[in-house]
PDB file of C-alpha atoms in Angstrom:
ATOM      1  CA  MET N   1       2.278 -38.082  -2.711  1.00 46.00           C
ATOM      2  CA  GLN N   2       4.705 -36.016  -4.809  1.00 44.00           C
ATOM      3  CA  SER N   3       2.326 -33.063  -4.355  1.00 43.00           C
ATOM      4  CA  PHE N   4       2.767 -33.373  -0.583  1.00 46.00           C
ATOM      5  CA  SER N   5       6.541 -33.068  -0.947  1.00 48.00           C
ATOM      6  CA  ILE N   6       6.211 -29.922  -3.048  1.00 48.00           C
ATOM      7  CA  ILE N   7       3.671 -28.302  -0.704  1.00 47.00           C
ATOM      8  CA  THR N   8       5.720 -29.172   2.366  1.00 51.00           C
ATOM      9  CA  LEU N   9       8.834 -27.688   0.756  1.00 50.00           C
ATOM     10  CA  ALA N  10       6.868 -24.521  -0.050  1.00 48.00           C
ATOM     11  CA  LEU N  11       5.752 -24.245   3.552  1.00 50.00           C
ATOM     12  CA  PHE N  12       9.305 -24.507   4.808  1.00 48.00           C
ATOM     13  CA  ALA N  13      10.269 -21.749   2.374  1.00 47.00           C
ATOM     14  CA  THR N  14       7.409 -19.653   3.768  1.00 46.00           C
ATOM     15  CA  LYS N  15       8.645 -20.351   7.286  1.00 45.00           C
ATOM     16  CA  ALA N  16      12.087 -19.070   6.383  1.00 44.00           C
ATOM     17  CA  THR N  17      10.627 -15.938   4.763  1.00 41.00           C
ATOM     18  CA  LEU N  18       8.385 -15.039   7.700  1.00 41.00           C
ATOM     19  CA  GLY N  19      11.054 -15.742  10.278  1.00 42.00           C
ATOM     20  CA  PHE N  20       9.498 -18.680  12.137  1.00 41.00           C
ATOM     21  CA  THR N  21      11.901 -20.133  14.684  1.00 40.00           C
ATOM     22  CA  THR N  22      10.065 -23.465  14.749  1.00 42.00           C
ATOM     23  CA  ALA N  23       7.812 -25.232  12.291  1.00 44.00           C
ATOM     24  CA  PRO N  24       4.046 -24.629  12.837  1.00 45.00           C
ATOM     25  CA  ALA N  25       2.195 -27.363  14.710  1.00 46.00           C
ATOM     26  CA  PHE N  26       0.003 -28.201  11.720  1.00 43.00           C
ATOM     27  CA  LEU N  27       3.114 -28.668   9.568  1.00 45.00           C
ATOM     28  CA  ILE N  28       4.724 -31.045  12.056  1.00 46.00           C
ATOM     29  CA  LYS N  29       1.516 -33.066  12.191  1.00 47.00           C
ATOM     30  CA  GLN N  30       1.223 -33.055   8.401  1.00 47.00           C
ATOM     31  CA  GLN N  31       4.845 -34.220   8.147  1.00 49.00           C
ATOM     32  CA  GLN N  32       3.979 -37.196  10.339  1.00 50.00           C
ATOM     33  CA  VAL N  33       0.958 -38.050   8.176  1.00 47.00           C
ATOM     34  CA  MET N  34       2.971 -37.688   4.995  1.00 48.00           C
ATOM     35  CA  THR N  35       5.863 -39.784   6.316  1.00 48.00           C
ATOM     36  CA  THR N  36       3.480 -42.563   7.361  1.00 49.00           C
ATOM     37  CA  ALA N  37       1.861 -42.574   3.924  1.00 46.00           C
ATOM     38  CA  LEU N  38       5.211 -42.654   2.195  1.00 45.00           C
ATOM     39  CA  GLN N  39       6.431 -45.514   4.324  1.00 46.00           C
ATOM     40  CA  ALA N  40       3.319 -47.503   3.409  1.00 45.00           C
ATOM     41  CA  THR N  41       3.679 -47.004  -0.349  1.00 43.00           C
ATOM     42  CA  ARG N  42       7.304 -46.062  -1.039  1.00 48.00           C
ATOM     43  CA  PRO N  43       9.687 -47.228   1.691  1.00 45.00           C
ATOM     44  CA  ASP N  44      12.665 -46.482  -0.539  1.00 58.00           C
ATOM     45  CA  THR N  45      12.164 -42.677  -0.462  1.00 68.00           C
ATOM     46  CA  ALA N  46      10.402 -42.156   2.882  1.00 74.00           C
ATOM     47  CA  VAL N  47      13.684 -41.896   4.769  1.00 80.00           C
ATOM     48  CA  LEU N  48      15.110 -39.544   2.140  1.00 82.00           C
ATOM     49  CA  VAL N  49      12.133 -37.195   2.445  1.00 81.00           C
ATOM     50  CA  GLU N  50      12.394 -37.186   6.218  1.00 80.00           C
ATOM     51  CA  ASP N  51      16.117 -36.386   5.997  1.00 84.00           C
ATOM     52  CA  ALA N  52      15.390 -33.553   3.556  1.00 81.00           C
ATOM     53  CA  LEU N  53      12.778 -32.070   5.889  1.00 83.00           C
ATOM     54  CA  LYS N  54      15.191 -32.221   8.802  1.00 84.00           C
ATOM     55  CA  ALA N  55      17.932 -30.532   6.766  1.00 84.00           C
ATOM     56  CA  THR N  56      15.528 -27.800   5.683  1.00 82.00           C
ATOM     57  CA  ALA N  57      14.390 -27.130   9.243  1.00 80.00           C
ATOM     58  CA  ALA N  58      17.939 -27.151  10.581  1.00 83.00           C
ATOM     59  CA  TYR N  59      19.825 -25.180   7.921  1.00 85.00           C
ATOM     60  CA  GLY N  60      17.156 -23.238   6.014  1.00 81.00           C
ATOM     61  CA  ILE N  61      15.498 -23.714   2.653  1.00 79.00           C
ATOM     62  CA  GLU N  62      18.341 -21.987   0.759  1.00 80.00           C
ATOM     63  CA  SER N  63      21.161 -23.879   2.452  1.00 84.00           C
ATOM     64  CA  ALA N  64      23.438 -26.232   0.553  1.00 87.00           C
ATOM     65  CA  GLU N  65      22.472 -29.079   2.876  1.00 87.00           C
ATOM     66  CA  ALA N  66      18.762 -28.672   2.113  1.00 83.00           C
ATOM     67  CA  ARG N  67      19.310 -28.390  -1.635  1.00 86.00           C
ATOM     68  CA  VAL N  68      21.419 -31.544  -1.725  1.00 87.00           C
ATOM     69  CA  ALA N  69      18.877 -33.460   0.357  1.00 85.00           C
ATOM     70  CA  TRP N  70      15.972 -32.452  -1.869  1.00 85.00           C
ATOM     71  CA  ASP N  71      17.979 -33.215  -5.004  1.00 85.00           C
ATOM     72  CA  ILE N  72      18.404 -36.754  -3.718  1.00 88.00           C
ATOM     73  CA  VAL N  73      14.650 -37.020  -3.131  1.00 81.00           C
ATOM     74  CA  GLU N  74      13.888 -35.770  -6.646  1.00 82.00           C
ATOM     75  CA  GLU N  75      16.283 -38.273  -8.166  1.00 83.00           C
ATOM     76  CA  ALA N  76      14.629 -41.087  -6.236  1.00 79.00           C
ATOM     77  CA  ASP N  77      11.182 -39.888  -7.333  1.00 73.00           C
ATOM     78  CA  ALA N  78      12.275 -39.740 -10.964  1.00 72.00           C
ATOM     79  CA  SER N  79      13.546 -43.320 -10.862  1.00 70.00           C
ATOM     80  CA  ASP N  80      10.282 -44.638  -9.374  1.00 58.00           C
ATOM     81  CA  ASN N  81       7.550 -44.926 -12.017  1.00 52.00           C
ATOM     82  CA  SER N  82       4.975 -46.016  -9.465  1.00 50.00           C
ATOM     83  CA  VAL N  83       4.264 -42.372  -8.682  1.00 45.00           C
ATOM     84  CA  ALA N  84       2.397 -41.974 -11.960  1.00 47.00           C
ATOM     85  CA  THR N  85      -0.060 -44.678 -10.939  1.00 48.00           C
ATOM     86  CA  LEU N  86      -0.884 -43.095  -7.582  1.00 48.00           C
ATOM     87  CA  PRO N  87      -3.850 -40.691  -7.423  1.00 51.00           C
ATOM     88  CA  SER N  88      -3.201 -37.179  -6.116  1.00 53.00           C
ATOM     89  CA  MET N  89      -4.684 -35.954  -2.868  1.00 51.00           C
ATOM     90  CA  ASP N  90      -6.936 -33.616  -4.865  1.00 53.00           C
ATOM     91  CA  GLU N  91      -8.390 -36.652  -6.667  1.00 53.00           C
ATOM     92  CA  GLU N  92      -8.682 -38.707  -3.493  1.00 53.00           C
ATOM     93  CA  CYS N  93     -10.414 -35.868  -1.668  1.00 52.00           C
ATOM     94  CA  SER N  94     -12.859 -34.960  -4.461  1.00 52.00           C
ATOM     95  CA  VAL N  95     -16.231 -34.278  -2.823  1.00 50.00           C
ATOM     96  CA  GLU N  96     -18.072 -35.186  -6.016  1.00 50.00           C
ATOM     97  CA  GLU N  97     -16.673 -38.727  -5.925  1.00 52.00           C
ATOM     98  CA  GLN N  98     -17.214 -39.381  -2.205  1.00 53.00           C
ATOM     99  CA  GLU N  99     -20.227 -39.159  -0.004  1.00 50.00           C
ATOM    100  CA  ALA N 100     -18.159 -38.317   3.092  1.00 55.00           C
ATOM    101  CA  ILE N 101     -14.670 -36.949   3.635  1.00 55.00           C
ATOM    102  CA  ASP N 102     -12.491 -39.202   5.750  1.00 63.00           C
ATOM    103  CA  ALA N 103     -10.003 -38.082   8.381  1.00 65.00           C
ATOM    104  CA  LYS N 104      -7.056 -37.935   5.977  1.00 64.00           C
ATOM    105  CA  CYS N 105      -8.897 -35.656   3.573  1.00 69.00           C
ATOM    106  CA  GLU N 106      -9.989 -33.370   6.390  1.00 71.00           C
ATOM    107  CA  GLU N 107      -6.371 -33.082   7.469  1.00 70.00           C
ATOM    108  CA  TYR N 108      -5.363 -32.345   3.884  1.00 68.00           C
ATOM    109  CA  GLY N 109      -8.009 -29.626   3.632  1.00 70.00           C
ATOM    110  CA  ARG N 110      -6.794 -27.946   6.811  1.00 71.00           C
ATOM    111  CA  PHE N 111      -3.271 -28.191   5.485  1.00 67.00           C
ATOM    112  CA  LEU N 112      -4.220 -26.322   2.279  1.00 70.00           C
ATOM    113  CA  ASP N 113      -6.172 -23.716   4.258  1.00 73.00           C
ATOM    114  CA  GLU N 114      -3.093 -22.962   6.352  1.00 69.00           C
ATOM    115  CA  LEU N 115      -0.973 -22.679   3.216  1.00 64.00           C
ATOM    116  CA  ASN N 116      -3.422 -20.252   1.567  1.00 68.00           C
ATOM    117  CA  SER N 117      -3.588 -18.201   4.763  1.00 69.00           C
ATOM    118  CA  ILE N 118       0.193 -17.865   4.871  1.00 63.00           C
ATOM    119  CA  ARG N 119       0.309 -16.914   1.195  1.00 62.00           C
ATOM    120  CA  SER N 120      -2.320 -14.208   1.783  1.00 65.00           C
ATOM    121  CA  SER N 121      -0.368 -12.868   4.763  1.00 62.00           C
ATOM    122  CA  MET N 122       2.772 -12.671   2.664  1.00 59.00           C
ATOM    123  CA  SER N 123       0.866 -10.803  -0.078  1.00 59.00           C
ATOM    124  CA  VAL N 124      -0.428  -8.230   2.433  1.00 58.00           C
ATOM    125  CA  LEU N 125       3.061  -7.858   3.894  1.00 57.00           C
ATOM    126  CA  ASP N 126       4.568  -7.266   0.447  1.00 58.00           C
ATOM    127  CA  ASP N 127       1.912  -4.646  -0.337  1.00 60.00           C
ATOM    128  CA  LYS N 128       2.581  -2.870   2.972  1.00 59.00           C
ATOM    129  CA  ASN N 129       6.324  -2.890   2.347  1.00 61.00           C
ATOM    130  CA  ASN N 130       5.785  -1.429  -1.131  1.00 60.00           C
ATOM    131  CA  LYS N 131       3.710   1.404   0.314  1.00 58.00           C
ATOM    132  CA  LEU N 132       6.294   2.135   2.998  1.00 59.00           C
ATOM    133  CA  SER N 133       9.004   2.166   0.342  1.00 62.00           C
ATOM    134  CA  MET N 134       7.003   4.662  -1.718  1.00 57.00           C
ATOM    135  CA  VAL N 135       6.537   6.918   1.336  1.00 55.00           C
ATOM    136  CA  GLU N 136      10.270   6.871   2.040  1.00 60.00           C
ATOM    137  CA  THR N 137      10.978   7.736  -1.591  1.00 57.00           C
ATOM    138  CA  LEU N 138       8.615  10.702  -1.478  1.00 53.00           C
ATOM    139  CA  LYS N 139      10.211  11.924   1.749  1.00 55.00           C
ATOM    140  CA  ASN N 140      13.609  12.039   0.070  1.00 57.00           C
ATOM    141  CA  ILE N 141      12.417  14.162  -2.854  1.00 52.00           C
ATOM    142  CA  LYS N 142      13.852  17.658  -2.567  1.00 50.00           C
ATOM    143  CA  LEU N 143      11.381  20.278  -3.683  1.00 48.00           C
ATOM    144  CA  LYS N 144      12.763  23.426  -5.233  1.00 49.00           C
ATOM    145  CA  GLU N 145      11.842  26.474  -3.220  1.00 50.00           C
ATOM    146  CA  PRO N 146       9.771  28.967  -5.231  1.00 48.00           C
ATOM    147  CA  GLU N 147      11.440  32.180  -6.204  1.00 51.00           C
ATOM    148  CA  ALA N 148       9.595  35.097  -4.652  1.00 47.00           C
ATOM    149  CA  SER N 149       8.611  37.835  -7.048  1.00 47.00           C
ATOM    150  CA  LYS N 150       9.113  41.421  -6.041  1.00 46.00           C
ATOM    151  CA  VAL N 151       5.843  43.145  -5.152  1.00 43.00           C
ATOM    152  CA  ILE N 152       5.932  46.776  -4.108  1.00 53.00           C
ATOM    153  CA  SER N 153       2.935  47.987  -2.108  1.00 64.00           C
ATOM    154  CA  SER N 154       1.877  51.468  -3.225  1.00 77.00           C
ATOM    155  CA  PRO N 155       0.297  54.111  -0.958  1.00 83.00           C
ATOM    156  CA  GLU N 156      -2.896  53.915  -3.024  1.00 84.00           C
ATOM    157  CA  LEU N 157      -3.121  50.177  -2.476  1.00 83.00           C
ATOM    158  CA  THR N 158      -2.533  50.509   1.254  1.00 85.00           C
ATOM    159  CA  GLU N 159      -5.171  53.219   1.541  1.00 88.00           C
ATOM    160  CA  ALA N 160      -7.691  51.186  -0.452  1.00 86.00           C
ATOM    161  CA  LEU N 161      -7.091  48.181   1.782  1.00 86.00           C
ATOM    162  CA  GLU N 162      -7.692  50.234   4.934  1.00 88.00           C
ATOM    163  CA  ASP N 163     -10.851  51.730   3.437  1.00 89.00           C
ATOM    164  CA  ALA N 164     -12.192  48.293   2.558  1.00 86.00           C
ATOM    165  CA  ARG N 165     -11.511  46.912   6.023  1.00 87.00           C
ATOM    166  CA  THR N 166     -13.067  49.973   7.665  1.00 88.00           C
ATOM    167  CA  ALA N 167     -16.191  49.749   5.507  1.00 87.00           C
ATOM    168  CA  THR N 168     -16.555  46.062   6.267  1.00 84.00           C
ATOM    169  CA  SER N 169     -16.194  46.648  10.008  1.00 84.00           C
ATOM    170  CA  LYS N 170     -18.500  49.667  10.067  1.00 87.00           C
ATOM    171  CA  PHE N 171     -21.282  48.721   7.650  1.00 88.00           C
ATOM    172  CA  GLY N 172     -20.976  44.932   7.532  1.00 83.00           C
ATOM    173  CA  ALA N 173     -19.540  42.493   5.022  1.00 78.00           C
ATOM    174  CA  THR N 174     -22.739  42.449   2.945  1.00 80.00           C
ATOM    175  CA  SER N 175     -23.247  46.211   2.830  1.00 84.00           C
ATOM    176  CA  PRO N 176     -23.026  48.164  -0.455  1.00 86.00           C
ATOM    177  CA  GLU N 177     -20.319  50.363   1.088  1.00 88.00           C
ATOM    178  CA  ALA N 178     -18.120  47.363   1.809  1.00 84.00           C
ATOM    179  CA  ALA N 179     -18.733  45.914  -1.652  1.00 85.00           C
ATOM    180  CA  LEU N 180     -17.707  49.145  -3.375  1.00 89.00           C
ATOM    181  CA  ALA N 181     -14.628  49.519  -1.178  1.00 87.00           C
ATOM    182  CA  TRP N 182     -13.424  45.995  -1.921  1.00 87.00           C
ATOM    183  CA  GLU N 183     -14.077  46.413  -5.635  1.00 87.00           C
ATOM    184  CA  ALA N 184     -11.977  49.571  -5.638  1.00 87.00           C
ATOM    185  CA  TYR N 185      -9.198  47.787  -3.804  1.00 86.00           C
ATOM    186  CA  GLU N 186      -9.304  44.872  -6.233  1.00 83.00           C
ATOM    187  CA  GLU N 187      -9.050  47.187  -9.241  1.00 84.00           C
ATOM    188  CA  ILE N 188      -6.024  48.991  -7.811  1.00 82.00           C
ATOM    189  CA  ALA N 189      -4.298  45.765  -6.805  1.00 78.00           C
ATOM    190  CA  SER N 190      -4.943  44.028 -10.120  1.00 75.00           C
ATOM    191  CA  SER N 191      -3.956  47.050 -12.171  1.00 72.00           C
ATOM    192  CA  GLY N 192      -0.736  47.572 -10.253  1.00 61.00           C
ATOM    193  CA  LEU N 193       0.374  43.954 -10.573  1.00 52.00           C
ATOM    194  CA  GLN N 194      -0.496  43.632 -14.244  1.00 51.00           C
ATOM    195  CA  ASN N 195       1.314  46.833 -15.165  1.00 51.00           C
ATOM    196  CA  SER N 196       4.460  46.194 -13.144  1.00 49.00           C
ATOM    197  CA  MET N 197       4.814  42.406 -13.434  1.00 46.00           C
ATOM    198  CA  GLY N 198       2.496  41.291 -16.211  1.00 47.00           C
ATOM    199  CA  VAL N 199       0.873  38.550 -14.106  1.00 47.00           C
ATOM    200  CA  ARG N 200      -2.439  38.115 -12.341  1.00 51.00           C
ATOM    201  CA  LEU N 201      -2.822  38.723  -8.641  1.00 47.00           C
ATOM    202  CA  ASP N 202      -3.997  35.188  -7.891  1.00 50.00           C
ATOM    203  CA  GLU N 203      -0.925  33.805  -9.666  1.00 49.00           C
ATOM    204  CA  GLU N 204       1.313  35.805  -7.348  1.00 47.00           C
ATOM    205  CA  CYS N 205      -0.581  34.493  -4.340  1.00 49.00           C
ATOM    206  CA  ASP N 206       0.127  30.950  -5.488  1.00 49.00           C
ATOM    207  CA  ILE N 207       3.877  31.494  -5.022  1.00 46.00           C
ATOM    208  CA  GLU N 208       3.490  33.177  -1.627  1.00 47.00           C
ATOM    209  CA  SER N 209       4.600  36.668  -2.556  1.00 48.00           C
ATOM    210  CA  GLY N 210       2.955  39.978  -1.776  1.00 52.00           C
ATOM    211  CA  GLN N 211       1.741  38.774   1.622  1.00 58.00           C
ATOM    212  CA  ASP N 212      -0.495  41.727   2.438  1.00 59.00           C
ATOM    213  CA  ILE N 213      -2.147  41.663  -0.959  1.00 60.00           C
ATOM    214  CA  CYS N 214      -2.727  37.934  -0.839  1.00 64.00           C
ATOM    215  CA  GLU N 215      -4.335  38.102   2.597  1.00 65.00           C
ATOM    216  CA  ALA N 216      -6.669  40.822   1.422  1.00 64.00           C
ATOM    217  CA  MET N 217      -7.576  38.839  -1.680  1.00 66.00           C
ATOM    218  CA  ASP N 218      -8.379  35.817   0.457  1.00 67.00           C
ATOM    219  CA  GLU N 219     -10.680  37.908   2.593  1.00 66.00           C
ATOM    220  CA  LEU N 220     -12.328  39.350  -0.504  1.00 65.00           C
ATOM    221  CA  GLN N 221     -12.930  35.900  -1.950  1.00 69.00           C
ATOM    222  CA  ARG N 222     -14.525  34.877   1.331  1.00 67.00           C
ATOM    223  CA  VAL N 223     -17.029  37.738   1.558  1.00 63.00           C
ATOM    224  CA  LEU N 224     -17.631  38.397  -2.148  1.00 65.00           C
ATOM    225  CA  PRO N 225     -20.178  35.560  -2.665  1.00 64.00           C
ATOM    226  CA  VAL N 226     -22.242  36.887   0.227  1.00 60.00           C
ATOM    227  CA  MET N 227     -22.135  40.423  -1.121  1.00 60.00           C
ATOM    228  CA  MET N 228     -23.111  39.245  -4.603  1.00 60.00           C
ATOM    229  CA  ALA N 229     -26.061  37.298  -3.210  1.00 59.00           C
ATOM    230  CA  VAL N 230     -27.329  40.340  -1.308  1.00 55.00           C
ATOM    231  CA  ALA N 231     -26.857  42.580  -4.340  1.00 56.00           C
ATOM    232  CA  SER N 232     -28.861  40.209  -6.553  1.00 56.00           C
ATOM    233  CA  LYS N 233     -31.807  40.358  -4.123  1.00 54.00           C
ATOM    234  CA  ASN N 234     -31.758  44.162  -4.161  1.00 54.00           C
TER     235      ASN N 234
END
């Protein structure tokens, strides 16, 4: 019956953690079963266990009153050697040793199921809280704003961009005229950036600078696969 005392104490601790205002119905019923069994085998500690349960329910599992009450129960258990001769509920309820499970064992099984369910709920709650904590941490991270590089649009680049857009609108995105116009624009844009800044055009687009050039490059990347496919067929 010592295992019952430990499990019952664990359930009261779970109740305090989850914020129950009253003990669950199955726990109250199990307390009655346990108290009856204790009175039948160990009348000297049955009252002490009942007092400890009442103190735990009234003041909380971490209260001084509950700790003192359970200390008294443990001392009484330690002084009673008859506990070692009593079989545990796991042994009494072994399916292999019994053809049928009696009412007490069924109650014990439901009791363990409830305990496992509460433990699983607490595990899910802890995992959810950890995820929420991680989200809050990420929200508080201050990202450094990228420094915009200076990109000067030349008249040649502007003219090439207009020619490419006009060719695309007039002859179609897959036309040879549009392909040549966009290639010319790409050469001017890439050459200008490499000579003046020493970096690639797509690297500048990654840091959101040279807005007009980046938009044109995006459009080129969108239509270029189509143009290449048409060119390969011709």
